[in-house]
């Protein structure tokens, strides 16, 4: 289906040339020579793109921008300005135009601008679709677990949602070890609140290079620096109306902390190469695994930014402190793997559950997911056993003197190997295959546990 372009231009020759040129390139282009005609055609056509002249017989084209924006925020608008009309271009951008062209513009320039606007519209449409999918899959029900720690976490998130419904949402600082699911908590806060239909933009502060951080956060105008061939929104403005999630915020350098703080306090940003500030409305959620109070004390993190971010603090519990939650989370991960791998019977055996419950999980939920994915990919059986788990280097709780406490990982592993050797009468090849490990790995384990193959051949 062809993109619809409305040309609002009262110069007959220019308007007809633009229409002919764009139609020849696959667009459905229509021409309006006045504001009145433009309003009528816009209501009937619902165009994807508007080329808008300013000086029209019945008024100023600039007045049409807020009318269009009020009814359709997604239509692309390009303002046509006279040579040297910098003030008009700035006013148009502030009113909601997406770009501008200086007249007289060549037909090639018009074609390139139309293509750029349509490319941008497709990307934004895809982003809205992904946002809708995220909204459907990021509620409180995604925070799996019935442990007291998770119950308290959900209670605090519900309190935030209630506060947001009553007024402006407060900034939130999420604390937790690596892999605990801080971004999942941030998404639950956003998608359960009043801004759920608006963007959720993640800024990975640890990956922002010093050279590009201002461009990434604040964006740039066309021509702001060599190679800046088109205007690009920064991540802060991309989150306008929604949530800006600052992941690993402690990684920001002090100079960038200062610029971020000013933007958050003023609610205004200035793109690189711009002459005026732009108003932004964002809700801020930050996350870190670093001890921010210590960094503030040592002068490595700004105290004013810390207090700006930490209006509400939420701590995500480590997986090792969540007890039986690990099994529920594992089952959720396996349900996803069942679909992805086309293996609807994929499950955990009891011995595998025992291993998971005894593990200390230094990598938290991320480690659990990686472990189960590896086991599912490599195991030929639907029931993942302890032998399928990548157990090398795993940290386990020390043995307990309490006879009612389940045995540790090594005890479980030793029992599994003995059972496999007995079943296969000491045949290392068959025993290793049944355990889902290599023969060399089995031989290493047998030597470690002092097990002799000959003992089981009888």
PDB file of C-alpha atoms in Angstrom, residues 324-438:
ATOM      1  CA  UNK A 324      11.491 -22.384  46.557  1.00  0.00           C
ATOM      2  CA  UNK A 325      11.088 -19.475  44.119  1.00  0.00           C
ATOM      3  CA  UNK A 326      13.998 -20.949  42.163  1.00  0.00           C
ATOM      4  CA  UNK A 327      11.837 -23.911  41.097  1.00  0.00           C
ATOM      5  CA  UNK A 328       8.943 -21.662  40.042  1.00  0.00           C
ATOM      6  CA  UNK A 329      11.302 -19.466  38.039  1.00  0.00           C
ATOM      7  CA  UNK A 330      12.906 -22.535  36.464  1.00  0.00           C
ATOM      8  CA  UNK A 331       9.463 -23.809  35.422  1.00  0.00           C
ATOM      9  CA  UNK A 332       8.674 -20.424  33.845  1.00  0.00           C
ATOM     10  CA  UNK A 333      11.949 -20.500  31.914  1.00  0.00           C
ATOM     11  CA  UNK A 334      11.280 -24.071  30.788  1.00  0.00           C
ATOM     12  CA  UNK A 335       7.796 -23.082  29.582  1.00  0.00           C
ATOM     13  CA  UNK A 336       9.461 -20.514  27.330  1.00  0.00           C
ATOM     14  CA  UNK A 337      11.979 -23.108  26.129  1.00  0.00           C
ATOM     15  CA  UNK A 338       9.166 -25.574  25.395  1.00  0.00           C
ATOM     16  CA  UNK A 339       7.798 -23.102  22.845  1.00  0.00           C
ATOM     17  CA  UNK A 340      11.149 -21.987  21.438  1.00  0.00           C
ATOM     18  CA  UNK A 341      12.523 -25.505  21.011  1.00  0.00           C
ATOM     19  CA  UNK A 342       9.265 -27.245  20.110  1.00  0.00           C
ATOM     20  CA  UNK A 343       9.616 -29.615  23.093  1.00  0.00           C
ATOM     21  CA  UNK A 344       6.330 -29.423  25.032  1.00  0.00           C
ATOM     22  CA  UNK A 345       7.361 -32.127  27.540  1.00  0.00           C
ATOM     23  CA  UNK A 346      10.555 -30.402  28.691  1.00  0.00           C
ATOM     24  CA  UNK A 347      10.714 -30.491  32.504  1.00  0.00           C
ATOM     25  CA  UNK A 348      12.962 -30.872  35.562  1.00  0.00           C
ATOM     26  CA  UNK A 349      13.612 -34.161  37.307  1.00  0.00           C
ATOM     27  CA  UNK A 350      13.532 -34.307  41.109  1.00  0.00           C
ATOM     28  CA  UNK A 351      17.302 -34.687  41.335  1.00  0.00           C
ATOM     29  CA  UNK A 352      17.755 -31.591  39.160  1.00  0.00           C
ATOM     30  CA  UNK A 353      15.394 -29.646  41.430  1.00  0.00           C
ATOM     31  CA  UNK A 354      17.493 -30.703  44.423  1.00  0.00           C
ATOM     32  CA  UNK A 355      20.626 -29.382  42.727  1.00  0.00           C
ATOM     33  CA  UNK A 356      18.957 -26.051  41.907  1.00  0.00           C
ATOM     34  CA  UNK A 357      17.753 -25.622  45.479  1.00  0.00           C
ATOM     35  CA  UNK A 358      21.231 -26.224  46.876  1.00  0.00           C
ATOM     36  CA  UNK A 359      23.081 -23.878  44.523  1.00  0.00           C
ATOM     37  CA  UNK A 360      24.118 -20.441  45.828  1.00  0.00           C
ATOM     38  CA  UNK A 361      23.351 -18.611  42.525  1.00  0.00           C
ATOM     39  CA  UNK A 362      26.034 -15.914  42.403  1.00  0.00           C
ATOM     40  CA  UNK A 363      24.696 -14.962  38.949  1.00  0.00           C
ATOM     41  CA  UNK A 364      21.068 -14.965  40.148  1.00  0.00           C
ATOM     42  CA  UNK A 365      18.187 -15.411  37.664  1.00  0.00           C
ATOM     43  CA  UNK A 366      20.428 -14.757  34.664  1.00  0.00           C
ATOM     44  CA  UNK A 367      22.644 -17.666  35.700  1.00  0.00           C
ATOM     45  CA  UNK A 368      19.606 -19.917  36.167  1.00  0.00           C
ATOM     46  CA  UNK A 369      18.307 -19.065  32.695  1.00  0.00           C
ATOM     47  CA  UNK A 370      21.686 -19.684  31.075  1.00  0.00           C
ATOM     48  CA  UNK A 371      22.081 -22.997  32.897  1.00  0.00           C
ATOM     49  CA  UNK A 372      18.646 -24.274  31.864  1.00  0.00           C
ATOM     50  CA  UNK A 373      19.058 -23.129  28.262  1.00  0.00           C
ATOM     51  CA  UNK A 374      22.363 -24.965  28.000  1.00  0.00           C
ATOM     52  CA  UNK A 375      20.908 -28.107  29.546  1.00  0.00           C
ATOM     53  CA  UNK A 376      17.842 -28.013  27.282  1.00  0.00           C
ATOM     54  CA  UNK A 377      19.897 -27.521  24.122  1.00  0.00           C
ATOM     55  CA  UNK A 378      22.317 -30.342  24.926  1.00  0.00           C
ATOM     56  CA  UNK A 379      20.110 -32.938  26.621  1.00  0.00           C
ATOM     57  CA  UNK A 380      18.413 -35.482  24.355  1.00  0.00           C
ATOM     58  CA  UNK A 381      15.836 -36.204  27.074  1.00  0.00           C
ATOM     59  CA  UNK A 382      12.775 -34.130  27.955  1.00  0.00           C
ATOM     60  CA  UNK A 383      13.332 -34.550  31.693  1.00  0.00           C
ATOM     61  CA  UNK A 384      16.429 -32.524  32.570  1.00  0.00           C
ATOM     62  CA  UNK A 385      18.402 -34.385  35.213  1.00  0.00           C
ATOM     63  CA  UNK A 386      21.155 -33.226  37.547  1.00  0.00           C
ATOM     64  CA  UNK A 387      23.664 -34.734  35.137  1.00  0.00           C
ATOM     65  CA  UNK A 388      22.412 -32.437  32.367  1.00  0.00           C
ATOM     66  CA  UNK A 389      23.174 -29.296  34.341  1.00  0.00           C
ATOM     67  CA  UNK A 390      26.506 -27.554  33.663  1.00  0.00           C
ATOM     68  CA  UNK A 391      27.700 -28.090  37.223  1.00  0.00           C
ATOM     69  CA  UNK A 392      31.422 -27.381  36.871  1.00  0.00           C
ATOM     70  CA  UNK A 393      32.365 -24.480  39.101  1.00  0.00           C
ATOM     71  CA  UNK A 394      28.939 -24.292  40.725  1.00  0.00           C
ATOM     72  CA  UNK A 395      28.810 -22.925  44.253  1.00  0.00           C
ATOM     73  CA  UNK A 396      26.786 -25.001  46.698  1.00  0.00           C
ATOM     74  CA  UNK A 397      25.827 -24.645  50.314  1.00  0.00           C
ATOM     75  CA  UNK A 398      28.182 -26.480  52.692  1.00  0.00           C
ATOM     76  CA  UNK A 399      27.000 -29.863  53.973  1.00  0.00           C
ATOM     77  CA  UNK A 400      24.638 -29.714  56.927  1.00  0.00           C
ATOM     78  CA  UNK A 401      24.732 -31.929  60.002  1.00  0.00           C
ATOM     79  CA  UNK A 402      20.959 -31.913  59.985  1.00  0.00           C
ATOM     80  CA  UNK A 403      19.792 -35.283  58.592  1.00  0.00           C
ATOM     81  CA  UNK A 404      16.555 -33.661  57.409  1.00  0.00           C
ATOM     82  CA  UNK A 405      18.407 -31.274  55.096  1.00  0.00           C
ATOM     83  CA  UNK A 406      18.747 -32.477  51.508  1.00  0.00           C
ATOM     84  CA  UNK A 407      22.275 -33.509  50.452  1.00  0.00           C
ATOM     85  CA  UNK A 408      24.577 -31.021  48.732  1.00  0.00           C
ATOM     86  CA  UNK A 409      25.392 -30.953  45.051  1.00  0.00           C
ATOM     87  CA  UNK A 410      28.472 -33.193  45.238  1.00  0.00           C
ATOM     88  CA  UNK A 411      26.581 -35.830  47.215  1.00  0.00           C
ATOM     89  CA  UNK A 412      23.760 -35.767  44.668  1.00  0.00           C
ATOM     90  CA  UNK A 413      26.246 -35.934  41.802  1.00  0.00           C
ATOM     91  CA  UNK A 414      28.140 -38.876  43.359  1.00  0.00           C
ATOM     92  CA  UNK A 415      24.896 -40.788  43.865  1.00  0.00           C
ATOM     93  CA  UNK A 416      23.857 -40.175  40.248  1.00  0.00           C
ATOM     94  CA  UNK A 417      27.195 -41.437  38.924  1.00  0.00           C
ATOM     95  CA  UNK A 418      27.070 -44.567  41.105  1.00  0.00           C
ATOM     96  CA  UNK A 419      23.526 -45.285  39.917  1.00  0.00           C
ATOM     97  CA  UNK A 420      24.530 -44.858  36.262  1.00  0.00           C
ATOM     98  CA  UNK A 421      27.580 -47.120  36.657  1.00  0.00           C
ATOM     99  CA  UNK A 422      25.501 -49.799  38.362  1.00  0.00           C
ATOM    100  CA  UNK A 423      22.793 -49.599  35.713  1.00  0.00           C
ATOM    101  CA  UNK A 424      25.313 -49.964  32.887  1.00  0.00           C
ATOM    102  CA  UNK A 425      27.556 -52.460  34.737  1.00  0.00           C
ATOM    103  CA  UNK A 426      30.577 -50.175  34.740  1.00  0.00           C
ATOM    104  CA  UNK A 427      30.366 -49.304  31.014  1.00  0.00           C
ATOM    105  CA  UNK A 428      31.704 -45.742  30.975  1.00  0.00           C
ATOM    106  CA  UNK A 429      30.436 -45.003  27.461  1.00  0.00           C
ATOM    107  CA  UNK A 430      26.839 -45.948  28.243  1.00  0.00           C
ATOM    108  CA  UNK A 431      26.904 -44.396  31.712  1.00  0.00           C
ATOM    109  CA  UNK A 432      28.204 -41.071  30.411  1.00  0.00           C
ATOM    110  CA  UNK A 433      25.573 -41.067  27.653  1.00  0.00           C
ATOM    111  CA  UNK A 434      22.796 -41.641  30.186  1.00  0.00           C
ATOM    112  CA  UNK A 435      24.114 -38.759  32.291  1.00  0.00           C
ATOM    113  CA  UNK A 436      24.462 -36.479  29.279  1.00  0.00           C
ATOM    114  CA  UNK A 437      28.181 -35.829  29.841  1.00  0.00           C
ATOM    115  CA  UNK A 438      31.333 -36.846  27.991  1.00  0.00           C
TER     116      UNK A 438
END
